[in-house]
mmCIF file of C-alpha atoms in Angstrom:
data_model
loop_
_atom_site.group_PDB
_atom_site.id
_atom_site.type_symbol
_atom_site.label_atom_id
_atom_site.label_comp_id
_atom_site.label_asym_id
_atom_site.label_seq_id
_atom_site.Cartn_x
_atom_site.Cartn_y
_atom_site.Cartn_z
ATOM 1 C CA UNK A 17 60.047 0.985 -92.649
ATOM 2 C CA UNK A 18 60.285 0.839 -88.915
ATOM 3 C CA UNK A 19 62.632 3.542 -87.452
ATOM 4 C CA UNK A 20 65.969 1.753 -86.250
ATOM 5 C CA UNK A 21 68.185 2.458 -82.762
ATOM 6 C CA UNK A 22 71.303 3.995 -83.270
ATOM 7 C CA UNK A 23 74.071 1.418 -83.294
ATOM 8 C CA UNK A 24 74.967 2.654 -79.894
ATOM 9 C CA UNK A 25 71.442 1.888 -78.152
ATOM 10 C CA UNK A 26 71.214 -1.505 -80.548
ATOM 11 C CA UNK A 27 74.081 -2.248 -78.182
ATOM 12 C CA UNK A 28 72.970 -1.280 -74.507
ATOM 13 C CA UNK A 29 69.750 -2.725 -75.411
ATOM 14 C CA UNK A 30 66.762 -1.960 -73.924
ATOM 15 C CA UNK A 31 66.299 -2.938 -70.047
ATOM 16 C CA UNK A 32 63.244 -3.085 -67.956
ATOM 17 C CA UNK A 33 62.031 0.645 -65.832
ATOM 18 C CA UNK A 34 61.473 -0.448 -62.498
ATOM 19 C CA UNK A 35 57.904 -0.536 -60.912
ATOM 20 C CA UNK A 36 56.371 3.206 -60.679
ATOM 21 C CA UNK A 37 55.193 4.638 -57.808
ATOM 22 C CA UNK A 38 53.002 6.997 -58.149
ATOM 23 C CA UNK A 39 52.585 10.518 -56.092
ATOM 24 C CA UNK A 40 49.307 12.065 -56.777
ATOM 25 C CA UNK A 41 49.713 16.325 -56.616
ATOM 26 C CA UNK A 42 45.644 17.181 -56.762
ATOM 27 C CA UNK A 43 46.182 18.490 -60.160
ATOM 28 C CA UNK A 44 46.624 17.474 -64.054
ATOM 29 C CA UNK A 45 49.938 17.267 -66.407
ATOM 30 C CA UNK A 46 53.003 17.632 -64.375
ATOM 31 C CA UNK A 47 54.578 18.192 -67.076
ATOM 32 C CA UNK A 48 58.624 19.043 -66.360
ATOM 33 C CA UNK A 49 60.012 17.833 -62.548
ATOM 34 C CA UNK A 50 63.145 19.415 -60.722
ATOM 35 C CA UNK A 51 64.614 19.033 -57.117
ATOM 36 C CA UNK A 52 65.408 21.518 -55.194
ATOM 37 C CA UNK A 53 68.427 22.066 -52.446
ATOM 38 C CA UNK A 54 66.175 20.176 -49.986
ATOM 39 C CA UNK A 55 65.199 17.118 -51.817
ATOM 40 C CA UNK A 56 61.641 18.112 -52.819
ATOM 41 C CA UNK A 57 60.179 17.922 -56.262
ATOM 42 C CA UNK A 58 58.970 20.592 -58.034
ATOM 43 C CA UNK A 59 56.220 20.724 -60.507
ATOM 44 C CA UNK A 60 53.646 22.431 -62.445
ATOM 45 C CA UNK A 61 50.173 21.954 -63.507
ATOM 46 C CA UNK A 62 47.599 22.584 -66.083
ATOM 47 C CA UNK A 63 46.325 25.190 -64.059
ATOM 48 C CA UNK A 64 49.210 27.316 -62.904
ATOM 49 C CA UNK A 65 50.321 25.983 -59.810
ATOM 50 C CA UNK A 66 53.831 25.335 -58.921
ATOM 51 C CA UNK A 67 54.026 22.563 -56.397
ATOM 52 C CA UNK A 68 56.511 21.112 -53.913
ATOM 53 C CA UNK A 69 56.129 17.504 -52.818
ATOM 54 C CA UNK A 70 59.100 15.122 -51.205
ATOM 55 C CA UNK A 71 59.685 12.325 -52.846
ATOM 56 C CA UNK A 72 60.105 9.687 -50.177
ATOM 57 C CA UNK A 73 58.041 9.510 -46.949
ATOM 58 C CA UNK A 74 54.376 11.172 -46.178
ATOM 59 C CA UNK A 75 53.118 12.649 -49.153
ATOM 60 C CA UNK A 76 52.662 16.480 -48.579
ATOM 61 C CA UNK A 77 52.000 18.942 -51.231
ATOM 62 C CA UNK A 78 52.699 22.285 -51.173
ATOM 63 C CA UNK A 79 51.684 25.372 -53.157
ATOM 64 C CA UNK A 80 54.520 27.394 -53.870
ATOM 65 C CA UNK A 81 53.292 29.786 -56.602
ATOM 66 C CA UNK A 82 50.549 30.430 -59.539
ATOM 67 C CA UNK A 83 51.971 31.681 -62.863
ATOM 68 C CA UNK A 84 48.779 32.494 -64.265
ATOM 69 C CA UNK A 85 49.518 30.280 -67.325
ATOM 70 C CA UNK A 86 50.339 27.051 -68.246
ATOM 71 C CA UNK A 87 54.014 26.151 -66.559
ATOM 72 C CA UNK A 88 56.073 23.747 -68.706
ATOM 73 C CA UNK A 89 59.702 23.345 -68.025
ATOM 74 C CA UNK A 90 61.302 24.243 -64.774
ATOM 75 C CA UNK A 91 64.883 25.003 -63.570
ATOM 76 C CA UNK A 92 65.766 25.410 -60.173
ATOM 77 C CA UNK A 93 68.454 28.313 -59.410
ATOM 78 C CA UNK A 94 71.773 28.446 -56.558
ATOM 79 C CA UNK A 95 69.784 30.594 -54.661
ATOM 80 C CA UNK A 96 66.621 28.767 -54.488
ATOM 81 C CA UNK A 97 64.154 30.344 -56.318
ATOM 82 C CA UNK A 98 62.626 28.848 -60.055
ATOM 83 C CA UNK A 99 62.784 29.334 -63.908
ATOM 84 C CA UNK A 100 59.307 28.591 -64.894
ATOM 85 C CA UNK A 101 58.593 28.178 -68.896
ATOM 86 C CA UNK A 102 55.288 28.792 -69.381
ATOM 87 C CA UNK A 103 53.161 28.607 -72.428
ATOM 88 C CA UNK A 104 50.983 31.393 -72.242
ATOM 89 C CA UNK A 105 53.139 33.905 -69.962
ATOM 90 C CA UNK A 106 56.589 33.453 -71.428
ATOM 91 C CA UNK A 107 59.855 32.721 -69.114
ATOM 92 C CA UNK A 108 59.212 33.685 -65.670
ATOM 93 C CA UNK A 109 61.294 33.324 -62.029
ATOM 94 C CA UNK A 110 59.603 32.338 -59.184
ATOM 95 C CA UNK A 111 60.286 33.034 -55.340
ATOM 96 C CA UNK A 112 59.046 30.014 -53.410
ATOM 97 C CA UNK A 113 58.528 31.696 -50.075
ATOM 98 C CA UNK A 114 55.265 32.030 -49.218
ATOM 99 C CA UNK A 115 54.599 35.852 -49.194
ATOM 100 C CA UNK A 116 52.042 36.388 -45.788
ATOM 101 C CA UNK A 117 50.282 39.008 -47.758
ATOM 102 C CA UNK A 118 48.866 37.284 -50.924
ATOM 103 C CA UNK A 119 49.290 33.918 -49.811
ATOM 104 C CA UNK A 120 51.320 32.827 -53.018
ATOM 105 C CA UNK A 121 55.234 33.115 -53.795
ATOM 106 C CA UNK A 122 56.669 36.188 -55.706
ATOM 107 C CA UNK A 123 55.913 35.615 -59.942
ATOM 108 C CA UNK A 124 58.169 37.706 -62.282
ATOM 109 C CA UNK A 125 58.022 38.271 -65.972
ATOM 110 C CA UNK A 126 61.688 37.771 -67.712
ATOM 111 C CA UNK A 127 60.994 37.164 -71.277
ATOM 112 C CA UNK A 128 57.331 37.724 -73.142
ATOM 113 C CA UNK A 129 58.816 39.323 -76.370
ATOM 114 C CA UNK A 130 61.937 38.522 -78.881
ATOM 115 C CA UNK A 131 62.798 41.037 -81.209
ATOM 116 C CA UNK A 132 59.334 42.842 -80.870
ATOM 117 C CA UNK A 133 57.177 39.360 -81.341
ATOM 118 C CA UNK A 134 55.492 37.838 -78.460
ATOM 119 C CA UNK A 135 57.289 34.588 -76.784
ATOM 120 C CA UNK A 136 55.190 31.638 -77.304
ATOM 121 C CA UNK A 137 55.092 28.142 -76.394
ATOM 122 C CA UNK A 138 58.039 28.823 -74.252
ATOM 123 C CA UNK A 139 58.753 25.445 -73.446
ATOM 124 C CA UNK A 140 62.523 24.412 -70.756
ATOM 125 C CA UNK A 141 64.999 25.984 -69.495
ATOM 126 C CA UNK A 142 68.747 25.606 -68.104
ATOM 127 C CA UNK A 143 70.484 28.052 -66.127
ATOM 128 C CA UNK A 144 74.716 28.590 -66.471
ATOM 129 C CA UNK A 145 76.577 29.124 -63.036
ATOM 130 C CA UNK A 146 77.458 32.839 -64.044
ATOM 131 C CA UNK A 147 73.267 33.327 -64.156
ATOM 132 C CA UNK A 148 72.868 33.056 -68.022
ATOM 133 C CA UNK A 149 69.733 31.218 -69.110
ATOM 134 C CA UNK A 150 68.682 29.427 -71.793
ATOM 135 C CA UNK A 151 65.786 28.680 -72.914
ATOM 136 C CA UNK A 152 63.883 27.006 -75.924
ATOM 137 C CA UNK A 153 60.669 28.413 -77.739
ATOM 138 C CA UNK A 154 58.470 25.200 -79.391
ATOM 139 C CA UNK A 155 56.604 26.968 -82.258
ATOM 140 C CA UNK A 156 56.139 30.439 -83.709
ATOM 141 C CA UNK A 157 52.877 28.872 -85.051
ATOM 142 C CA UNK A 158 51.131 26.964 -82.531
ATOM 143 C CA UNK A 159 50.413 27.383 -79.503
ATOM 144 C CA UNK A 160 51.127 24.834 -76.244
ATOM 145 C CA UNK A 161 47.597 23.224 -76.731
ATOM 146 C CA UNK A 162 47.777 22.243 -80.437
ATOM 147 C CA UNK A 163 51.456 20.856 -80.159
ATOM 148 C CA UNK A 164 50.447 18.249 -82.141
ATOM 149 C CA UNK A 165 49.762 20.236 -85.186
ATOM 150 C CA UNK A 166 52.934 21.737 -84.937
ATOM 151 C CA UNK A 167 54.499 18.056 -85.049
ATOM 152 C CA UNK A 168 52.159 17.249 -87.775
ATOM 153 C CA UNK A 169 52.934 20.196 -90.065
ATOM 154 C CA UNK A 170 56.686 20.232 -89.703
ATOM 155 C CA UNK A 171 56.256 23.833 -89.341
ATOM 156 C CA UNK A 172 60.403 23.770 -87.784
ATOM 157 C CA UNK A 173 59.925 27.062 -86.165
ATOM 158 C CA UNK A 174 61.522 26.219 -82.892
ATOM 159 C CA UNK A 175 64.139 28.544 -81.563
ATOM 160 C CA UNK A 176 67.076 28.182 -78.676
ATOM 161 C CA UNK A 177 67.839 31.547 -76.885
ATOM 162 C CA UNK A 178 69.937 32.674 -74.673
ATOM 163 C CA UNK A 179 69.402 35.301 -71.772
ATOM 164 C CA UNK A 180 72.201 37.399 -70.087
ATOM 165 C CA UNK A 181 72.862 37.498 -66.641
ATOM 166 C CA UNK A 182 71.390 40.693 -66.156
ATOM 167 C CA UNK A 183 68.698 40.133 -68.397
ATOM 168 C CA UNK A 184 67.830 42.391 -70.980
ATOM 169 C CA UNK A 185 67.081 41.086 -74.217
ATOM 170 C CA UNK A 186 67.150 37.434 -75.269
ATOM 171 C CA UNK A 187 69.624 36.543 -78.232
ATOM 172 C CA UNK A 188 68.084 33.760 -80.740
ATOM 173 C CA UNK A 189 70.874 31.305 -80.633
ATOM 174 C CA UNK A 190 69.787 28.037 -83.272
ATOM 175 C CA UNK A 191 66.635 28.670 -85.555
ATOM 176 C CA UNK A 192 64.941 26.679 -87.554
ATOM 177 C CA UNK A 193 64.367 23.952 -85.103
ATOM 178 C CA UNK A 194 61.917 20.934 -85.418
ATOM 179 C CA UNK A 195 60.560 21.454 -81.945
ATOM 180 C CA UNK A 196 62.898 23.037 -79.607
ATOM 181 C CA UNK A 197 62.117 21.104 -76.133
ATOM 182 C CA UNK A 198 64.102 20.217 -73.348
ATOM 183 C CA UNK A 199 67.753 22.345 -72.851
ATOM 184 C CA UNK A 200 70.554 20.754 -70.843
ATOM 185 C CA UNK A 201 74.198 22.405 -70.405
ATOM 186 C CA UNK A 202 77.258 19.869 -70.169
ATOM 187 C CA UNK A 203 78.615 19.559 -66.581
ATOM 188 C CA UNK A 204 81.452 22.232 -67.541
ATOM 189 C CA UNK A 205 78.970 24.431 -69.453
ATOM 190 C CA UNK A 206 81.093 23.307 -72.498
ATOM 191 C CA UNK A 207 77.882 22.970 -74.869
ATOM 192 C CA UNK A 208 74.300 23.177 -74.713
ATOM 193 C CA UNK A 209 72.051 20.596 -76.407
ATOM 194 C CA UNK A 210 68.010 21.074 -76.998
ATOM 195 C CA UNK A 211 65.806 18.142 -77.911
ATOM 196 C CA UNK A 212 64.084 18.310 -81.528
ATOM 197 C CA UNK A 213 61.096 16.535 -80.247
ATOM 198 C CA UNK A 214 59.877 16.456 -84.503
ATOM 199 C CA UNK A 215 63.113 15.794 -85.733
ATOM 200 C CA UNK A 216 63.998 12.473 -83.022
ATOM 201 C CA UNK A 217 67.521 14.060 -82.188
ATOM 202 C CA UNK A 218 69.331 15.756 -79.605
ATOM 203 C CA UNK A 219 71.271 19.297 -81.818
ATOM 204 C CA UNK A 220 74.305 20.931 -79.650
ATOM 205 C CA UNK A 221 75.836 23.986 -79.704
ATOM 206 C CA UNK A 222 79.032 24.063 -78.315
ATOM 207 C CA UNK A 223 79.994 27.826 -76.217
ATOM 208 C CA UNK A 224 83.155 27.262 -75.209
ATOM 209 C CA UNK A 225 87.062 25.738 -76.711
ATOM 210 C CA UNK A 226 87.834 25.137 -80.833
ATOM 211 C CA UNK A 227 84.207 24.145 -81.674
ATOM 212 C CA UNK A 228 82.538 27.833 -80.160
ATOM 213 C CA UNK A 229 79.498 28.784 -82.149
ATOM 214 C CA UNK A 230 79.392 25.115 -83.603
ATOM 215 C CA UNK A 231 76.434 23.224 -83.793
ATOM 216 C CA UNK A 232 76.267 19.735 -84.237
ATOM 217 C CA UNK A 233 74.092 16.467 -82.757
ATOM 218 C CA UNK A 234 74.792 14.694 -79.547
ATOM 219 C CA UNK A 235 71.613 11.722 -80.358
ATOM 220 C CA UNK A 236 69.896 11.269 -83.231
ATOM 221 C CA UNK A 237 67.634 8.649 -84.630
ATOM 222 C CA UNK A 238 66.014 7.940 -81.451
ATOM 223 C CA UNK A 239 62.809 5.363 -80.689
ATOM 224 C CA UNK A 240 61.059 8.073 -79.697
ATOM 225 C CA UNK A 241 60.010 11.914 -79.229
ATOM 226 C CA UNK A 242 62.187 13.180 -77.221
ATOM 227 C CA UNK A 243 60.809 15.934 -74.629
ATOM 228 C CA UNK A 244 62.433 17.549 -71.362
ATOM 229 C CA UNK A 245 66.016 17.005 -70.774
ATOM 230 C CA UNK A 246 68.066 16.629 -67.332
ATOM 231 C CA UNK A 247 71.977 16.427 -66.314
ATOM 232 C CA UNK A 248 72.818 13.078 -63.477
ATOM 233 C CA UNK A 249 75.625 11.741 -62.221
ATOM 234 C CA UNK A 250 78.521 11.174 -64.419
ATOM 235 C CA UNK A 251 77.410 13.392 -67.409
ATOM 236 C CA UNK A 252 74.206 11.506 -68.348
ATOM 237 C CA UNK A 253 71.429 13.686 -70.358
ATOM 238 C CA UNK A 254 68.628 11.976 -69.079
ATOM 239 C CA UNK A 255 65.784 11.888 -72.054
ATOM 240 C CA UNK A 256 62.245 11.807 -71.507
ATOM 241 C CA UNK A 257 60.462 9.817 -74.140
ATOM 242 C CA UNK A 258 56.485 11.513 -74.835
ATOM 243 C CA UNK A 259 55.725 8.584 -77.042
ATOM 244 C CA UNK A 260 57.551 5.699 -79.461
ATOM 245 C CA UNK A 261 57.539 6.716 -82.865
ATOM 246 C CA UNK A 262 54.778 6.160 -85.110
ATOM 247 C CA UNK A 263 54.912 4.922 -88.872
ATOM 248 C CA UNK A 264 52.197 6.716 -90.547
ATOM 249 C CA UNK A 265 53.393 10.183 -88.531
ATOM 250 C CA UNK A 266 56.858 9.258 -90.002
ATOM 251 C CA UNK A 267 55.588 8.967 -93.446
ATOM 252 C CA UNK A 268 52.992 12.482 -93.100
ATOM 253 C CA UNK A 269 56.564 14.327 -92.024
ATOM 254 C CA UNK A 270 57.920 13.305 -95.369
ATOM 255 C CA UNK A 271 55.046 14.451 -97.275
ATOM 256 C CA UNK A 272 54.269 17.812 -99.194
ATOM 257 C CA UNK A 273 53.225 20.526 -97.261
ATOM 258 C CA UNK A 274 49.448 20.567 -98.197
ATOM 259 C CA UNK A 275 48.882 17.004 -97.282
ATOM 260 C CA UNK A 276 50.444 17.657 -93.624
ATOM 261 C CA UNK A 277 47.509 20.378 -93.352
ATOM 262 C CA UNK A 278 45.545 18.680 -94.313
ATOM 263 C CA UNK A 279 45.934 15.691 -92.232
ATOM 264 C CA UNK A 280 46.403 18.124 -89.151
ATOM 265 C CA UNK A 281 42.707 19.980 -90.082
ATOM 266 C CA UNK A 282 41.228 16.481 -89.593
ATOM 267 C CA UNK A 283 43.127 15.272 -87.021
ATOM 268 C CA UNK A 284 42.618 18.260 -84.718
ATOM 269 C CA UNK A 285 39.555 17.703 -82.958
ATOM 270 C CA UNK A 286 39.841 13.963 -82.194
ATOM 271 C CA UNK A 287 41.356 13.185 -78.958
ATOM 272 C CA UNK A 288 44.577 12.396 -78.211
ATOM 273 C CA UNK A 289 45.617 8.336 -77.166
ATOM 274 C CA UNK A 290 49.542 8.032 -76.071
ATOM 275 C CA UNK A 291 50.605 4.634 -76.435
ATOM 276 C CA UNK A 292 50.126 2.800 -72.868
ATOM 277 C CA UNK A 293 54.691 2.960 -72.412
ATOM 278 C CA UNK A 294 56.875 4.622 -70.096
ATOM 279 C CA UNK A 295 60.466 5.092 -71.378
ATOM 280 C CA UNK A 296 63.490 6.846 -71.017
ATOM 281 C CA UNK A 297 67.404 7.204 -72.158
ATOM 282 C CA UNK A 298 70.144 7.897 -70.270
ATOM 283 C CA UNK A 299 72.957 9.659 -72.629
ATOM 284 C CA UNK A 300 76.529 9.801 -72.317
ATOM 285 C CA UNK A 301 78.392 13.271 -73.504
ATOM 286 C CA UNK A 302 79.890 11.517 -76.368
ATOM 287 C CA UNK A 303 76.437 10.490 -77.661
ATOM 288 C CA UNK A 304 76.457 6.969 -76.390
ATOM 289 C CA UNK A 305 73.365 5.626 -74.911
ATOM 290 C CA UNK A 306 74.049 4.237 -71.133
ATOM 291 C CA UNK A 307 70.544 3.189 -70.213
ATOM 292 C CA UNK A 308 67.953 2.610 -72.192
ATOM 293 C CA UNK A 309 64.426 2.327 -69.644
ATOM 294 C CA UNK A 310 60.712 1.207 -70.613
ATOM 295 C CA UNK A 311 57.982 -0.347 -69.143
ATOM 296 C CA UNK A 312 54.547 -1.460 -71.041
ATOM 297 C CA UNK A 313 51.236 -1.146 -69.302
ATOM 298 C CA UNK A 314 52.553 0.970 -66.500
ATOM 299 C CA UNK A 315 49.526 2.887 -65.976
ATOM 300 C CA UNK A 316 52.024 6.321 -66.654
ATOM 301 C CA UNK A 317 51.714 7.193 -70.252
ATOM 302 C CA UNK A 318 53.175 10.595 -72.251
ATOM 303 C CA UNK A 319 56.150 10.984 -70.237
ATOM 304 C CA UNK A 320 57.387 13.849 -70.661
ATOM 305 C CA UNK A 321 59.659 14.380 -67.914
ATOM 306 C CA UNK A 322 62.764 13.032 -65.879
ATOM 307 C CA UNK A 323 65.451 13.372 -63.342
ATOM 308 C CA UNK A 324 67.561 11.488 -61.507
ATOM 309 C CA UNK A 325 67.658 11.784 -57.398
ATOM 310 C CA UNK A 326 69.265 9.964 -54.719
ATOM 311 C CA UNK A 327 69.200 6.555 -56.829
ATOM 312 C CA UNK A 328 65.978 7.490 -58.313
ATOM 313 C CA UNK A 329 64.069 8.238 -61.159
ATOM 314 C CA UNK A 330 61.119 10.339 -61.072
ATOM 315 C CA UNK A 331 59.273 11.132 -63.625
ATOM 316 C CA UNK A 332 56.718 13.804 -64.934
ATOM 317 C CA UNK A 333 53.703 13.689 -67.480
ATOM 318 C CA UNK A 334 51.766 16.205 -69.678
ATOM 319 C CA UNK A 335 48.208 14.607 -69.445
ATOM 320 C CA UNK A 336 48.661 12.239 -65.571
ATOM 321 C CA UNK A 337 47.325 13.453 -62.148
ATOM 322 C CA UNK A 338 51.221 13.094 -60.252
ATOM 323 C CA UNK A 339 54.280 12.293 -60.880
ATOM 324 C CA UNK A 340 56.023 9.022 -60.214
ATOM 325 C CA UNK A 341 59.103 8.088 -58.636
ATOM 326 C CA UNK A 342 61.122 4.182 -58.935
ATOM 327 C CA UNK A 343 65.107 3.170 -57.930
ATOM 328 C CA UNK A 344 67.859 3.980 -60.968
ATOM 329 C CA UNK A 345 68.708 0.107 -62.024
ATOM 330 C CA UNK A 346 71.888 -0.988 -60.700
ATOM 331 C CA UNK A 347 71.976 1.408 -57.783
ATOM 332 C CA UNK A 348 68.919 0.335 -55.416
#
């Protein structure tokens, strides 16, 4: 049976993303995309750059930093350095100064264990106003490159945690997650939501007033897997779709556990064809969708990415060579 729109995005109804322009960075998968006090983008690659580029204008990248890794998420802090998520290193911070010495910003290590076990697939990131972080781990299985399999398998071994001001060590918040992808907090810090890229919803965990320690779901049942997650104007979570959903993945998720290895075991070495669709959602805090974005044949696929800027979109990818920016409907 094809998978149905909540009631709530039956009722926006899909509207057309406006033509992409793209920004070519020099390097592959882009894969999260911030903006920093000054207007400029920031990204990161497959190969463990972090780089700066301006939207609008002359197109000038910059090299701020190499994690070493593979960066994922990012989150961009009051006092202008990064939270960089990446799959192989764990959450790290990032001063993007230029140090004259080694010729790269300033890379620290904040998280690379939990409770004695290694942090993997560390995947986004969102950062409270009194410094607390948190953060989401995809998989205790797999690892960033077979993120599929983990998808395939329903392995649901995603975790949310949380990180204390002054660091220290990282408290597992919501287990047991089909996942765990892109974090946003509410615009009073009132809840935190995390995507469930396996399970199509958006789960929240509310920190503050009656409902503290309660988890519930902001979206669920939506068109698509939802990846990285971003806060605009007025309260939207904007929702980066990777793909539509697909009928025979939706059937493997419902079937027994041996047949999901299976499958995954023979699907593993073919390569990997995202459906040719850019698409986003914009989310109000009650759950309601306010914009609902695609665009067929775009030449963009897998996005993975998005945030809203000065009346714009821009948007990020796991497998392009840039990013790509086009005006926020209604406000060009």
């Amino acid at each position: 049976m094809t998978p149905r729109l909540s009631v709530t995005a039956r009722t926006a109804g899909p509207g057309v993303l406006p033509p992409l322009r793209p920004i070519p960075l020099g390097g592959t998968g882009p894969e999260d995309v911030v903006v920093d006090r000054e207007g400029r983008v920031i990204t990161g690659v497959a190969d463990g750059r972090i780089l700066r580029v301006r939207p609008r204008g002359p197109v000038r990248v910059e090299e701020i930093a190499r994690t070493g890794g593979r960066p994922l998420g990012l989150e961009v802090l009051p006092d202008g350095r990064v939270l960089v998520c990446d799959a192989e290193r764990g959450l790290l911070r990032v001063t993007p100064e230029v140090d004259s010495a080694s010729g790269a910003g300033r890379v620290e290590v904040l998280v690379d264990r939990v409770a004695g076990e290694p942090l993997r697939f560390c995947s986004n990131a969102a950062a409270a106003a009194d410094g607390t972080v948190y953060f989401t781990a995809s998989s205790r299985r797999f690892g960033h490159q077979e993120w599929l399999g983990d998808l395939m398998e329903r392995t649901a071994t995603g975790r949310l945690l949380r990180l204390p001001p002054g660091g220290g060590e990282p408290e597992v918040l919501l287990d047991g997650l089909d996942f765990a992808n892109g974090v946003v907090l509410a615009e009073d810090e009132s809840w935190v939501a995390v995507a469930e890229t396996g399970a199509y919803r958006l789960t929240r965990l509310w920190l503050s007033g009656p409902r503290t320690g309660r988890r519930d779901t902001l979206a669920e049942n939506l068109p698509g897997f939802p990846d990285n997650l971003s806060r605009g104007t007025d309260g939207t979570v904007w929702v980066a779709l990777a793909g539509p959903r697909q009928r025979p993945l939706d059937w493997l998720r419902r079937a027994p556990t041996g047949a999901r290895r299976a499958a995954w075991r023979a699907a593993r070495p073919l390569p990997i064809r995202p459906r040719p669709v850019a698409r986003v959602l914009g989310i109000g805090p009650g759950g309601r969708v306010r914009h609902d974005l695609r665009r067929r044949g775009a030449g963009y696929r897998m996005v993975t990415s998005v945030c809203e800027h000065d009346g714009m979109l821009i948007l990020g990818s796991l497998l392009e060579k840039g990013i790509v920016v086009c005006e926020l409907p209604g406000r060009a």
